[in-house]
């Protein structure tokens, strides 16, 4: 597998691997956690749930490190640990030859633990308890121990490789735009632009951040722009008379971090399909490597074009040079506008990537029941992955924070990044 990262693939074989692996050991006594089933997806699902809990807990995720990096690190480590210990499939980042018989469940659990313990040291006790509970039932002990050592090696190599990937950089300040169409901080908080450094982060699979950069934004003087602005001005206003009650629910339902929804969707699909360990590891790795690189790619595009958000565009429409648009100085969106440029739309990018990855493994039709952190207790149902992706992307128009131009460019970018990952 050739990727921007795997060109630095390390091969550890025979006695060299044994010498490295022999320096590690098992964790302490098991906690009250169910042991993993041999060959089952339990270990992958449990660690994905753990990371979802972490990123949903205020203060645990560093403000300038995008959460998709953590998901990609976690699942790349699990996947490559499973591949190393089963001899099935191709690793994303490292080829590690593990001598003798090693339990892949133990390797996956240990790799997951070590990645998250390094990323979230304040969660050390909880992570150790989860690991110990999972390892308690892995037999025979020799295979468990070999799996533990393999997982530790994979995690250490992966964390070392990503240590200098640019994610720890200080985000530079972005000067507010002054010309028509240029991004500037949006009301009500007028917060400075976020993740201004993220386009420079080294991708996991893409060879460069701008490989699939969307084409230039349509001219502000043209009909496409005017039509898109009219649509969001009517449907996305906080006091809109044209937005339906269900569209209002959609806007609020999809308001939480979009990668969390798709990891939850994957949880449901992988668990409901009774996928085995190897399939679960592959699906979550493809999903989250796609998300991580898609985020790098959409920040590249956002900060390359620096397009203003609808609230700015509508309030300043008198300055855009388009006779078909008119300023509405008191216009406000239904949802709070994110602190970054509009083009392309992040929800559309991530959702299209997620739909493509899951469709590749499970086919186009899969009945989904999706919940929401932003609207607890509400469940939305879809017959296909694409149906969920389309609603998530379009919800940002009726929320008032994106135009259809952002959605369409985002959908294409998400498709292109995920297709690249799936081919790799």
mmCIF file of N, CA, C and O in Angstrom, residues 185-236:
data_model
loop_
_atom_site.group_PDB
_atom_site.id
_atom_site.type_symbol
_atom_site.label_atom_id
_atom_site.label_comp_id
_atom_site.label_asym_id
_atom_site.label_seq_id
_atom_site.Cartn_x
_atom_site.Cartn_y
_atom_site.Cartn_z
ATOM 1 N N UNK A 185 -14.731 37.208 10.660
ATOM 2 C CA UNK A 185 -15.437 36.601 11.802
ATOM 3 C C UNK A 185 -16.918 36.950 11.793
ATOM 4 O O UNK A 185 -17.316 38.067 11.439
ATOM 5 N N UNK A 186 -17.733 35.968 12.212
ATOM 6 C CA UNK A 186 -19.184 36.104 12.107
ATOM 7 C C UNK A 186 -19.814 36.391 13.465
ATOM 8 O O UNK A 186 -19.300 35.972 14.510
ATOM 9 N N UNK A 187 -20.937 37.077 13.463
ATOM 10 C CA UNK A 187 -21.672 37.309 14.709
ATOM 11 C C UNK A 187 -22.291 36.014 15.203
ATOM 12 O O UNK A 187 -22.458 35.066 14.440
ATOM 13 N N UNK A 188 -22.631 35.932 16.492
ATOM 14 C CA UNK A 188 -22.563 37.010 17.481
ATOM 15 C C UNK A 188 -21.229 37.113 18.207
ATOM 16 O O UNK A 188 -20.922 38.142 18.784
ATOM 17 N N UNK A 189 -20.404 36.061 18.180
ATOM 18 C CA UNK A 189 -19.174 36.072 18.983
ATOM 19 C C UNK A 189 -18.012 36.729 18.255
ATOM 20 O O UNK A 189 -17.073 37.208 18.891
ATOM 21 N N UNK A 190 -18.040 36.743 16.913
ATOM 22 C CA UNK A 190 -16.939 37.273 16.107
ATOM 23 C C UNK A 190 -15.607 36.623 16.523
ATOM 24 O O UNK A 190 -14.578 37.285 16.640
ATOM 25 N N UNK A 191 -15.650 35.300 16.735
ATOM 26 C CA UNK A 191 -14.460 34.567 17.164
ATOM 27 C C UNK A 191 -13.450 34.493 16.033
ATOM 28 O O UNK A 191 -13.816 34.435 14.852
ATOM 29 N N UNK A 192 -12.162 34.490 16.358
ATOM 30 C CA UNK A 192 -11.144 34.367 15.308
ATOM 31 C C UNK A 192 -11.232 33.012 14.619
ATOM 32 O O UNK A 192 -11.716 32.027 15.185
ATOM 33 N N UNK A 193 -10.755 32.961 13.403
ATOM 34 C CA UNK A 193 -10.815 31.734 12.608
ATOM 35 C C UNK A 193 -10.069 30.598 13.305
ATOM 36 O O UNK A 193 -8.974 30.787 13.848
ATOM 37 N N UNK A 194 -10.660 29.404 13.283
ATOM 38 C CA UNK A 194 -10.104 28.232 13.966
ATOM 39 C C UNK A 194 -9.354 27.327 12.995
ATOM 40 O O UNK A 194 -9.602 27.334 11.791
ATOM 41 N N UNK A 195 -8.416 26.557 13.529
ATOM 42 C CA UNK A 195 -7.666 25.545 12.784
ATOM 43 C C UNK A 195 -6.999 26.116 11.530
ATOM 44 O O UNK A 195 -6.958 25.483 10.476
ATOM 45 N N UNK A 196 -6.468 27.311 11.672
ATOM 46 C CA UNK A 196 -5.803 27.945 10.538
ATOM 47 C C UNK A 196 -4.496 27.244 10.167
ATOM 48 O O UNK A 196 -3.949 27.483 9.093
ATOM 49 N N UNK A 197 -4.012 26.362 11.053
ATOM 50 C CA UNK A 197 -2.783 25.609 10.787
ATOM 51 C C UNK A 197 -3.039 24.228 10.206
ATOM 52 O O UNK A 197 -2.099 23.536 9.826
ATOM 53 N N UNK A 198 -4.298 23.815 10.130
ATOM 54 C CA UNK A 198 -4.568 22.392 9.885
ATOM 55 C C UNK A 198 -4.288 21.959 8.449
ATOM 56 O O UNK A 198 -4.012 20.779 8.190
ATOM 57 N N UNK A 199 -4.340 22.867 7.507
ATOM 58 C CA UNK A 199 -4.019 22.501 6.121
ATOM 59 C C UNK A 199 -2.564 22.068 5.972
ATOM 60 O O UNK A 199 -2.220 21.355 5.018
ATOM 61 N N UNK A 200 -1.710 22.477 6.914
ATOM 62 C CA UNK A 200 -0.289 22.119 6.851
ATOM 63 C C UNK A 200 0.021 20.819 7.580
ATOM 64 O O UNK A 200 1.180 20.374 7.594
ATOM 65 N N UNK A 201 -0.972 20.186 8.200
ATOM 66 C CA UNK A 201 -0.754 18.900 8.857
ATOM 67 C C UNK A 201 -0.515 17.834 7.791
ATOM 68 O O UNK A 201 -1.178 17.817 6.750
ATOM 69 N N UNK A 202 0.426 16.949 8.043
ATOM 70 C CA UNK A 202 0.737 15.876 7.095
ATOM 71 C C UNK A 202 -0.449 14.921 6.984
ATOM 72 O O UNK A 202 -0.913 14.399 8.002
ATOM 73 N N UNK A 203 -0.941 14.681 5.785
ATOM 74 C CA UNK A 203 -2.046 13.715 5.648
ATOM 75 C C UNK A 203 -1.606 12.302 6.017
ATOM 76 O O UNK A 203 -0.419 11.968 5.986
ATOM 77 N N UNK A 204 -2.568 11.468 6.331
ATOM 78 C CA UNK A 204 -2.299 10.062 6.626
ATOM 79 C C UNK A 204 -2.158 9.246 5.342
ATOM 80 O O UNK A 204 -1.267 8.404 5.225
ATOM 81 N N UNK A 205 -3.035 9.479 4.384
ATOM 82 C CA UNK A 205 -3.062 8.678 3.163
ATOM 83 C C UNK A 205 -2.850 9.535 1.919
ATOM 84 O O UNK A 205 -2.112 9.142 1.015
ATOM 85 N N UNK A 206 -3.483 10.687 1.845
ATOM 86 C CA UNK A 206 -3.261 11.581 0.710
ATOM 87 C C UNK A 206 -1.788 11.953 0.595
ATOM 88 O O UNK A 206 -1.088 12.046 1.611
ATOM 89 N N UNK A 207 -1.346 12.190 -0.616
ATOM 90 C CA UNK A 207 0.042 12.625 -0.797
ATOM 91 C C UNK A 207 0.212 14.116 -0.545
ATOM 92 O O UNK A 207 1.301 14.577 -0.228
ATOM 93 N N UNK A 208 -0.888 14.873 -0.645
ATOM 94 C CA UNK A 208 -0.820 16.303 -0.330
ATOM 95 C C UNK A 208 -2.227 16.809 -0.050
ATOM 96 O O UNK A 208 -3.217 16.246 -0.534
ATOM 97 N N UNK A 209 -2.313 17.863 0.723
ATOM 98 C CA UNK A 209 -3.607 18.366 1.179
ATOM 99 C C UNK A 209 -4.474 18.884 0.044
ATOM 100 O O UNK A 209 -5.705 18.800 0.102
ATOM 101 N N UNK A 210 -3.860 19.441 -1.003
ATOM 102 C CA UNK A 210 -4.640 20.078 -2.069
ATOM 103 C C UNK A 210 -4.922 19.164 -3.251
ATOM 104 O O UNK A 210 -5.354 19.627 -4.301
ATOM 105 N N UNK A 211 -4.691 17.856 -3.101
ATOM 106 C CA UNK A 211 -4.872 16.943 -4.242
ATOM 107 C C UNK A 211 -6.265 17.072 -4.848
ATOM 108 O O UNK A 211 -6.403 17.030 -6.083
ATOM 109 N N UNK A 212 -7.284 17.197 -4.033
ATOM 110 C CA UNK A 212 -8.654 17.261 -4.542
ATOM 111 C C UNK A 212 -9.307 18.602 -4.217
ATOM 112 O O UNK A 212 -10.531 18.685 -4.066
ATOM 113 N N UNK A 213 -8.503 19.643 -4.139
ATOM 114 C CA UNK A 213 -9.055 20.959 -3.815
ATOM 115 C C UNK A 213 -10.169 21.328 -4.787
ATOM 116 O O UNK A 213 -10.009 21.217 -6.014
ATOM 117 N N UNK A 214 -11.322 21.782 -4.288
ATOM 118 C CA UNK A 214 -12.416 22.196 -5.185
ATOM 119 C C UNK A 214 -11.979 23.331 -6.100
ATOM 120 O O UNK A 214 -11.048 24.086 -5.796
ATOM 121 N N UNK A 215 -12.671 23.450 -7.215
ATOM 122 C CA UNK A 215 -12.391 24.556 -8.124
ATOM 123 C C UNK A 215 -12.774 25.891 -7.523
ATOM 124 O O UNK A 215 -13.395 25.962 -6.459
ATOM 125 N N UNK A 216 -12.416 26.969 -8.212
ATOM 126 C CA UNK A 216 -12.694 28.314 -7.679
ATOM 127 C C UNK A 216 -14.173 28.536 -7.386
ATOM 128 O O UNK A 216 -15.057 27.971 -8.031
ATOM 129 N N UNK A 217 -14.426 29.345 -6.403
ATOM 130 C CA UNK A 217 -15.791 29.704 -6.021
ATOM 131 C C UNK A 217 -16.444 30.466 -7.170
ATOM 132 O O UNK A 217 -15.797 31.289 -7.833
ATOM 133 N N UNK A 218 -17.717 30.228 -7.423
ATOM 134 C CA UNK A 218 -18.398 30.958 -8.505
ATOM 135 C C UNK A 218 -18.353 32.474 -8.298
ATOM 136 O O UNK A 218 -18.297 32.961 -7.169
ATOM 137 N N UNK A 219 -18.416 33.190 -9.385
ATOM 138 C CA UNK A 219 -18.350 34.652 -9.326
ATOM 139 C C UNK A 219 -19.515 35.212 -8.517
ATOM 140 O O UNK A 219 -20.667 34.783 -8.675
ATOM 141 N N UNK A 220 -19.216 36.171 -7.658
ATOM 142 C CA UNK A 220 -20.258 36.790 -6.853
ATOM 143 C C UNK A 220 -21.281 37.521 -7.726
ATOM 144 O O UNK A 220 -22.426 37.728 -7.306
ATOM 145 N N UNK A 221 -20.898 37.883 -8.922
ATOM 146 C CA UNK A 221 -21.808 38.631 -9.805
ATOM 147 C C UNK A 221 -22.739 37.733 -10.596
ATOM 148 O O UNK A 221 -23.608 38.227 -11.313
ATOM 149 N N UNK A 222 -22.579 36.408 -10.457
ATOM 150 C CA UNK A 222 -23.322 35.495 -11.309
ATOM 151 C C UNK A 222 -24.618 34.979 -10.715
ATOM 152 O O UNK A 222 -24.915 35.147 -9.522
ATOM 153 N N UNK A 223 -25.379 34.259 -11.558
ATOM 154 C CA UNK A 223 -26.680 33.742 -11.152
ATOM 155 C C UNK A 223 -26.558 32.599 -10.148
ATOM 156 O O UNK A 223 -27.408 32.466 -9.254
ATOM 157 N N UNK A 224 -25.536 31.750 -10.270
ATOM 158 C CA UNK A 224 -25.377 30.632 -9.334
ATOM 159 C C UNK A 224 -25.211 31.152 -7.910
ATOM 160 O O UNK A 224 -25.809 30.629 -6.970
ATOM 161 N N UNK A 225 -24.400 32.171 -7.773
ATOM 162 C CA UNK A 225 -24.192 32.747 -6.447
ATOM 163 C C UNK A 225 -25.474 33.374 -5.926
ATOM 164 O O UNK A 225 -25.856 33.158 -4.767
ATOM 165 N N UNK A 226 -26.165 34.119 -6.762
ATOM 166 C CA UNK A 226 -27.392 34.788 -6.327
ATOM 167 C C UNK A 226 -28.439 33.755 -5.910
ATOM 168 O O UNK A 226 -29.101 33.910 -4.874
ATOM 169 N N UNK A 227 -28.579 32.696 -6.697
ATOM 170 C CA UNK A 227 -29.564 31.665 -6.351
ATOM 171 C C UNK A 227 -29.232 30.995 -5.019
ATOM 172 O O UNK A 227 -30.115 30.740 -4.193
ATOM 173 N N UNK A 228 -27.951 30.700 -4.827
ATOM 174 C CA UNK A 228 -27.539 30.044 -3.584
ATOM 175 C C UNK A 228 -27.759 30.951 -2.383
ATOM 176 O O UNK A 228 -28.182 30.496 -1.307
ATOM 177 N N UNK A 229 -27.497 32.239 -2.564
ATOM 178 C CA UNK A 229 -27.667 33.172 -1.462
ATOM 179 C C UNK A 229 -29.154 33.367 -1.142
ATOM 180 O O UNK A 229 -29.535 33.430 0.036
ATOM 181 N N UNK A 230 -29.981 33.440 -2.165
ATOM 182 C CA UNK A 230 -31.417 33.567 -1.932
ATOM 183 C C UNK A 230 -31.950 32.353 -1.153
ATOM 184 O O UNK A 230 -32.791 32.510 -0.251
ATOM 185 N N UNK A 231 -31.476 31.161 -1.495
ATOM 186 C CA UNK A 231 -31.956 29.954 -0.826
ATOM 187 C C UNK A 231 -31.651 29.980 0.669
ATOM 188 O O UNK A 231 -32.534 29.739 1.495
ATOM 189 N N UNK A 232 -30.419 30.260 1.022
ATOM 190 C CA UNK A 232 -30.066 30.257 2.437
ATOM 191 C C UNK A 232 -30.673 31.451 3.157
ATOM 192 O O UNK A 232 -31.040 31.352 4.338
ATOM 193 N N UNK A 233 -30.808 32.574 2.471
ATOM 194 C CA UNK A 233 -31.413 33.743 3.109
ATOM 195 C C UNK A 233 -32.847 33.462 3.532
ATOM 196 O O UNK A 233 -33.294 33.888 4.609
ATOM 197 N N UNK A 234 -33.573 32.698 2.705
ATOM 198 C CA UNK A 234 -34.966 32.405 3.024
ATOM 199 C C UNK A 234 -35.086 31.251 4.017
ATOM 200 O O UNK A 234 -35.793 31.355 5.026
ATOM 201 N N UNK A 235 -34.386 30.158 3.737
ATOM 202 C CA UNK A 235 -34.577 28.943 4.529
ATOM 203 C C UNK A 235 -33.764 28.923 5.815
ATOM 204 O O UNK A 235 -34.140 28.245 6.773
ATOM 205 N N UNK A 236 -32.642 29.634 5.845
ATOM 206 C CA UNK A 236 -31.734 29.538 6.978
ATOM 207 C C UNK A 236 -31.859 30.642 8.003
ATOM 208 O O UNK A 236 -31.138 30.651 9.010
#
